[in-house]
Amino acid sequence: MVIKKSKAPTVAVEGETAINDKNEKIGSWDHKQQENLEQALAHIPFEELQKARADGSHVIRLKTAYMQPEKPGRANKNRPMEMSSKVRVGRYKEVIQAPKRVVRDPRFESLCGNLDTERFRNKYSFLYEVELPAEKAKLQKLIKKSKDPNIIEDLKNHISWIDKQLKSSSTKNIESEILSEHIKKEKEAAKHGKHPYYLKKSVIRERKLIKKYNELKASGKLDSFIEKKRKKNASKDHRFMPYRKSSDDVQR
């Protein structure tokens, strides 16, 4: 009877070689890990190492040191650099490219043309002639009906704002009328070969006073206006006048 020798199981041998390779890899990885640890600890002062050993924070620091991602590099100079395709999406990324909003101020835009003050004054004169006076009368009625002091104060402030608007519009209208009259005269003078003359602010102010004087005289309100101005100027002068010292002050 011939007994055949059975071959040694190759599976076991292959398993042993795989385990040995794995152990070698682990050993090499441990060796690299130890080298990295030595390099990291070489730059840390001795006092910090002692503190880390005392409170146990060295474990966390070493873990974070090993968890740092490796910088991308080339395996060979002839190969391209390998990088991860997982790129973090930006927080403020615009998915839909919407048109950019552009704010335009018509006062400074050449597309809107130049401002024609005379045309603007004629077109929106109803605001100062009809709308604002009607609103002022309405607010005055509300003041009489209301009993809340806060509401009354707000209404009075709004009425004062309306008065300022009406006053400024009247002064602007007078200035524009003076300038338009002057421009007409200068155009006629230019036809006869004369040089144009531009009004100064002081001349415009003087002509405004003359025009206002003529209007007050025609309406019969000149005397009351002059009396009001006199009282106002007297109150201003009264502040700067020296007071007569009393007998007590003289004795002191």
PDB file of N, CA and C in Angstrom, residues 118-174:
ATOM      1  N   GLU A 118     -37.617 126.379 -14.019  1.00  0.00           N
ATOM      2  CA  GLU A 118     -38.826 127.128 -14.377  1.00  0.00           C
ATOM      3  C   GLU A 118     -39.972 126.186 -14.735  1.00  0.00           C
ATOM      4  N   ARG A 119     -39.642 125.164 -15.498  1.00  0.00           N
ATOM      5  CA  ARG A 119     -40.667 124.182 -15.879  1.00  0.00           C
ATOM      6  C   ARG A 119     -41.146 123.393 -14.661  1.00  0.00           C
ATOM      7  N   PHE A 120     -40.215 123.023 -13.790  1.00  0.00           N
ATOM      8  CA  PHE A 120     -40.572 122.290 -12.575  1.00  0.00           C
ATOM      9  C   PHE A 120     -41.483 123.132 -11.680  1.00  0.00           C
ATOM     10  N   ARG A 121     -41.173 124.413 -11.561  1.00  0.00           N
ATOM     11  CA  ARG A 121     -41.977 125.300 -10.719  1.00  0.00           C
ATOM     12  C   ARG A 121     -43.389 125.451 -11.271  1.00  0.00           C
ATOM     13  N   ASN A 122     -43.511 125.566 -12.589  1.00  0.00           N
ATOM     14  CA  ASN A 122     -44.840 125.708 -13.197  1.00  0.00           C
ATOM     15  C   ASN A 122     -45.641 124.408 -13.133  1.00  0.00           C
ATOM     16  N   LYS A 123     -44.936 123.278 -13.229  1.00  0.00           N
ATOM     17  CA  LYS A 123     -45.630 121.985 -13.266  1.00  0.00           C
ATOM     18  C   LYS A 123     -46.144 121.573 -11.893  1.00  0.00           C
ATOM     19  N   TYR A 124     -45.352 121.852 -10.841  1.00  0.00           N
ATOM     20  CA  TYR A 124     -45.713 121.417  -9.487  1.00  0.00           C
ATOM     21  C   TYR A 124     -46.107 122.591  -8.584  1.00  0.00           C
ATOM     22  N   SER A 125     -46.577 123.656  -9.187  1.00  0.00           N
ATOM     23  CA  SER A 125     -47.005 124.811  -8.385  1.00  0.00           C
ATOM     24  C   SER A 125     -48.268 124.512  -7.580  1.00  0.00           C
ATOM     25  N   PHE A 126     -49.069 123.530  -8.037  1.00  0.00           N
ATOM     26  CA  PHE A 126     -50.316 123.201  -7.324  1.00  0.00           C
ATOM     27  C   PHE A 126     -50.030 122.669  -5.915  1.00  0.00           C
ATOM     28  N   LEU A 127     -48.852 122.072  -5.712  1.00  0.00           N
ATOM     29  CA  LEU A 127     -48.521 121.562  -4.377  1.00  0.00           C
ATOM     30  C   LEU A 127     -48.443 122.692  -3.355  1.00  0.00           C
ATOM     31  N   TYR A 128     -47.857 123.809  -3.755  1.00  0.00           N
ATOM     32  CA  TYR A 128     -47.677 124.932  -2.834  1.00  0.00           C
ATOM     33  C   TYR A 128     -48.874 125.885  -2.834  1.00  0.00           C
ATOM     34  N   GLU A 129     -49.663 125.848  -3.886  1.00  0.00           N
ATOM     35  CA  GLU A 129     -50.817 126.751  -3.968  1.00  0.00           C
ATOM     36  C   GLU A 129     -52.101 126.131  -3.431  1.00  0.00           C
ATOM     37  N   VAL A 130     -52.237 124.790  -3.563  1.00  0.00           N
ATOM     38  CA  VAL A 130     -53.500 124.125  -3.198  1.00  0.00           C
ATOM     39  C   VAL A 130     -53.302 123.082  -2.101  1.00  0.00           C
ATOM     40  N   GLU A 131     -52.372 122.139  -2.336  1.00  0.00           N
ATOM     41  CA  GLU A 131     -52.268 120.958  -1.471  1.00  0.00           C
ATOM     42  C   GLU A 131     -51.796 121.313  -0.057  1.00  0.00           C
ATOM     43  N   LEU A 132     -50.685 122.007   0.041  1.00  0.00           N
ATOM     44  CA  LEU A 132     -50.131 122.313   1.368  1.00  0.00           C
ATOM     45  C   LEU A 132     -51.022 123.250   2.193  1.00  0.00           C
ATOM     46  N   PRO A 133     -51.610 124.306   1.612  1.00  0.00           N
ATOM     47  CA  PRO A 133     -52.546 125.115   2.414  1.00  0.00           C
ATOM     48  C   PRO A 133     -53.768 124.340   2.891  1.00  0.00           C
ATOM     49  N   ALA A 134     -54.290 123.423   2.037  1.00  0.00           N
ATOM     50  CA  ALA A 134     -55.439 122.603   2.453  1.00  0.00           C
ATOM     51  C   ALA A 134     -55.052 121.652   3.582  1.00  0.00           C
ATOM     52  N   GLU A 135     -53.851 121.093   3.493  1.00  0.00           N
ATOM     53  CA  GLU A 135     -53.375 120.197   4.556  1.00  0.00           C
ATOM     54  C   GLU A 135     -53.170 120.960   5.866  1.00  0.00           C
ATOM     55  N   LYS A 136     -52.688 122.182   5.771  1.00  0.00           N
ATOM     56  CA  LYS A 136     -52.493 123.004   6.966  1.00  0.00           C
ATOM     57  C   LYS A 136     -53.827 123.299   7.662  1.00  0.00           C
ATOM     58  N   ALA A 137     -54.862 123.631   6.875  1.00  0.00           N
ATOM     59  CA  ALA A 137     -56.189 123.899   7.453  1.00  0.00           C
ATOM     60  C   ALA A 137     -56.767 122.648   8.109  1.00  0.00           C
ATOM     61  N   LYS A 138     -56.533 121.497   7.486  1.00  0.00           N
ATOM     62  CA  LYS A 138     -57.016 120.230   8.053  1.00  0.00           C
ATOM     63  C   LYS A 138     -56.334 119.924   9.384  1.00  0.00           C
ATOM     64  N   LEU A 139     -55.035 120.163   9.459  1.00  0.00           N
ATOM     65  CA  LEU A 139     -54.291 119.908  10.698  1.00  0.00           C
ATOM     66  C   LEU A 139     -54.718 120.864  11.816  1.00  0.00           C
ATOM     67  N   GLN A 140     -55.017 122.086  11.458  1.00  0.00           N
ATOM     68  CA  GLN A 140     -55.485 123.042  12.471  1.00  0.00           C
ATOM     69  C   GLN A 140     -56.827 122.616  13.072  1.00  0.00           C
ATOM     70  N   LYS A 141     -57.699 122.031  12.252  1.00  0.00           N
ATOM     71  CA  LYS A 141     -58.974 121.510  12.764  1.00  0.00           C
ATOM     72  C   LYS A 141     -58.745 120.323  13.700  1.00  0.00           C
ATOM     73  N   LEU A 142     -57.776 119.460  13.337  1.00  0.00           N
ATOM     74  CA  LEU A 142     -57.473 118.300  14.183  1.00  0.00           C
ATOM     75  C   LEU A 142     -56.899 118.728  15.532  1.00  0.00           C
ATOM     76  N   ILE A 143     -56.139 119.812  15.548  1.00  0.00           N
ATOM     77  CA  ILE A 143     -55.588 120.318  16.816  1.00  0.00           C
ATOM     78  C   ILE A 143     -56.710 120.749  17.756  1.00  0.00           C
ATOM     79  N   LYS A 144     -57.738 121.387  17.205  1.00  0.00           N
ATOM     80  CA  LYS A 144     -58.863 121.833  18.034  1.00  0.00           C
ATOM     81  C   LYS A 144     -59.658 120.656  18.602  1.00  0.00           C
ATOM     82  N   LYS A 145     -59.755 119.561  17.821  1.00  0.00           N
ATOM     83  CA  LYS A 145     -60.532 118.403  18.269  1.00  0.00           C
ATOM     84  C   LYS A 145     -59.746 117.515  19.238  1.00  0.00           C
ATOM     85  N   SER A 146     -58.440 117.409  19.047  1.00  0.00           N
ATOM     86  CA  SER A 146     -57.628 116.480  19.837  1.00  0.00           C
ATOM     87  C   SER A 146     -57.393 117.010  21.251  1.00  0.00           C
ATOM     88  N   LYS A 147     -57.238 116.057  22.188  1.00  0.00           N
ATOM     89  CA  LYS A 147     -56.955 116.388  23.588  1.00  0.00           C
ATOM     90  C   LYS A 147     -55.626 115.800  24.074  1.00  0.00           C
ATOM     91  N   ASP A 148     -55.020 114.946  23.252  1.00  0.00           N
ATOM     92  CA  ASP A 148     -53.744 114.323  23.616  1.00  0.00           C
ATOM     93  C   ASP A 148     -52.614 115.323  23.358  1.00  0.00           C
ATOM     94  N   PRO A 149     -51.802 115.658  24.369  1.00  0.00           N
ATOM     95  CA  PRO A 149     -50.730 116.657  24.159  1.00  0.00           C
ATOM     96  C   PRO A 149     -49.659 116.195  23.175  1.00  0.00           C
ATOM     97  N   ASN A 150     -49.378 114.889  23.139  1.00  0.00           N
ATOM     98  CA  ASN A 150     -48.358 114.383  22.208  1.00  0.00           C
ATOM     99  C   ASN A 150     -48.813 114.534  20.761  1.00  0.00           C
ATOM    100  N   ILE A 151     -50.082 114.204  20.508  1.00  0.00           N
ATOM    101  CA  ILE A 151     -50.623 114.337  19.152  1.00  0.00           C
ATOM    102  C   ILE A 151     -50.654 115.805  18.736  1.00  0.00           C
ATOM    103  N   ILE A 152     -51.036 116.678  19.663  1.00  0.00           N
ATOM    104  CA  ILE A 152     -51.089 118.116  19.360  1.00  0.00           C
ATOM    105  C   ILE A 152     -49.694 118.651  19.012  1.00  0.00           C
ATOM    106  N   GLU A 153     -48.689 118.178  19.747  1.00  0.00           N
ATOM    107  CA  GLU A 153     -47.314 118.622  19.475  1.00  0.00           C
ATOM    108  C   GLU A 153     -46.850 118.157  18.100  1.00  0.00           C
ATOM    109  N   ASP A 154     -47.171 116.903  17.742  1.00  0.00           N
ATOM    110  CA  ASP A 154     -46.804 116.390  16.416  1.00  0.00           C
ATOM    111  C   ASP A 154     -47.484 117.182  15.305  1.00  0.00           C
ATOM    112  N   LEU A 155     -48.758 117.506  15.502  1.00  0.00           N
ATOM    113  CA  LEU A 155     -49.490 118.280  14.494  1.00  0.00           C
ATOM    114  C   LEU A 155     -48.911 119.683  14.339  1.00  0.00           C
ATOM    115  N   LYS A 156     -48.520 120.293  15.455  1.00  0.00           N
ATOM    116  CA  LYS A 156     -47.917 121.629  15.391  1.00  0.00           C
ATOM    117  C   LYS A 156     -46.569 121.601  14.668  1.00  0.00           C
ATOM    118  N   ASN A 157     -45.793 120.554  14.908  1.00  0.00           N
ATOM    119  CA  ASN A 157     -44.511 120.416  14.206  1.00  0.00           C
ATOM    120  C   ASN A 157     -44.722 120.271  12.704  1.00  0.00           C
ATOM    121  N   HIS A 158     -45.749 119.513  12.337  1.00  0.00           N
ATOM    122  CA  HIS A 158     -46.042 119.329  10.911  1.00  0.00           C
ATOM    123  C   HIS A 158     -46.516 120.641  10.277  1.00  0.00           C
ATOM    124  N   ILE A 159     -47.290 121.415  11.014  1.00  0.00           N
ATOM    125  CA  ILE A 159     -47.749 122.716  10.500  1.00  0.00           C
ATOM    126  C   ILE A 159     -46.567 123.670  10.319  1.00  0.00           C
ATOM    127  N   SER A 160     -45.630 123.644  11.259  1.00  0.00           N
ATOM    128  CA  SER A 160     -44.435 124.498  11.130  1.00  0.00           C
ATOM    129  C   SER A 160     -43.604 124.093   9.914  1.00  0.00           C
ATOM    130  N   TRP A 161     -43.544 122.776   9.640  1.00  0.00           N
ATOM    131  CA  TRP A 161     -42.833 122.308   8.440  1.00  0.00           C
ATOM    132  C   TRP A 161     -43.518 122.811   7.173  1.00  0.00           C
ATOM    133  N   ILE A 162     -44.853 122.789   7.148  1.00  0.00           N
ATOM    134  CA  ILE A 162     -45.598 123.290   5.982  1.00  0.00           C
ATOM    135  C   ILE A 162     -45.338 124.781   5.791  1.00  0.00           C
ATOM    136  N   ASP A 163     -45.311 125.538   6.895  1.00  0.00           N
ATOM    137  CA  ASP A 163     -45.031 126.978   6.801  1.00  0.00           C
ATOM    138  C   ASP A 163     -43.644 127.244   6.213  1.00  0.00           C
ATOM    139  N   LYS A 164     -42.664 126.443   6.630  1.00  0.00           N
ATOM    140  CA  LYS A 164     -41.307 126.597   6.083  1.00  0.00           C
ATOM    141  C   LYS A 164     -41.274 126.306   4.590  1.00  0.00           C
ATOM    142  N   GLN A 165     -41.993 125.256   4.173  1.00  0.00           N
ATOM    143  CA  GLN A 165     -42.037 124.911   2.751  1.00  0.00           C
ATOM    144  C   GLN A 165     -42.683 126.026   1.933  1.00  0.00           C
ATOM    145  N   LEU A 166     -43.775 126.572   2.424  1.00  0.00           N
ATOM    146  CA  LEU A 166     -44.461 127.650   1.708  1.00  0.00           C
ATOM    147  C   LEU A 166     -43.596 128.907   1.637  1.00  0.00           C
ATOM    148  N   LYS A 167     -42.896 129.191   2.737  1.00  0.00           N
ATOM    149  CA  LYS A 167     -42.034 130.377   2.759  1.00  0.00           C
ATOM    150  C   LYS A 167     -40.859 130.224   1.795  1.00  0.00           C
ATOM    151  N   SER A 168     -40.230 129.036   1.806  1.00  0.00           N
ATOM    152  CA  SER A 168     -39.093 128.811   0.906  1.00  0.00           C
ATOM    153  C   SER A 168     -39.527 128.845  -0.553  1.00  0.00           C
ATOM    154  N   SER A 169     -40.719 128.305  -0.849  1.00  0.00           N
ATOM    155  CA  SER A 169     -41.202 128.320  -2.238  1.00  0.00           C
ATOM    156  C   SER A 169     -41.475 129.743  -2.710  1.00  0.00           C
ATOM    157  N   SER A 170     -42.017 130.583  -1.808  1.00  0.00           N
ATOM    158  CA  SER A 170     -42.292 131.976  -2.195  1.00  0.00           C
ATOM    159  C   SER A 170     -40.997 132.738  -2.465  1.00  0.00           C
ATOM    160  N   THR A 171     -39.974 132.517  -1.622  1.00  0.00           N
ATOM    161  CA  THR A 171     -38.685 133.195  -1.842  1.00  0.00           C
ATOM    162  C   THR A 171     -38.021 132.716  -3.131  1.00  0.00           C
ATOM    163  N   LYS A 172     -38.118 131.409  -3.403  1.00  0.00           N
ATOM    164  CA  LYS A 172     -37.545 130.880  -4.651  1.00  0.00           C
ATOM    165  C   LYS A 172     -38.279 131.430  -5.864  1.00  0.00           C
ATOM    166  N   ASN A 173     -39.587 131.565  -5.752  1.00  0.00           N
ATOM    167  CA  ASN A 173     -40.359 132.127  -6.861  1.00  0.00           C
ATOM    168  C   ASN A 173     -39.965 133.572  -7.134  1.00  0.00           C
ATOM    169  N   ILE A 174     -39.753 134.336  -6.057  1.00  0.00           N
ATOM    170  CA  ILE A 174     -39.344 135.739  -6.229  1.00  0.00           C
ATOM    171  C   ILE A 174     -37.973 135.816  -6.895  1.00  0.00           C
TER     172      ILE A 174
END
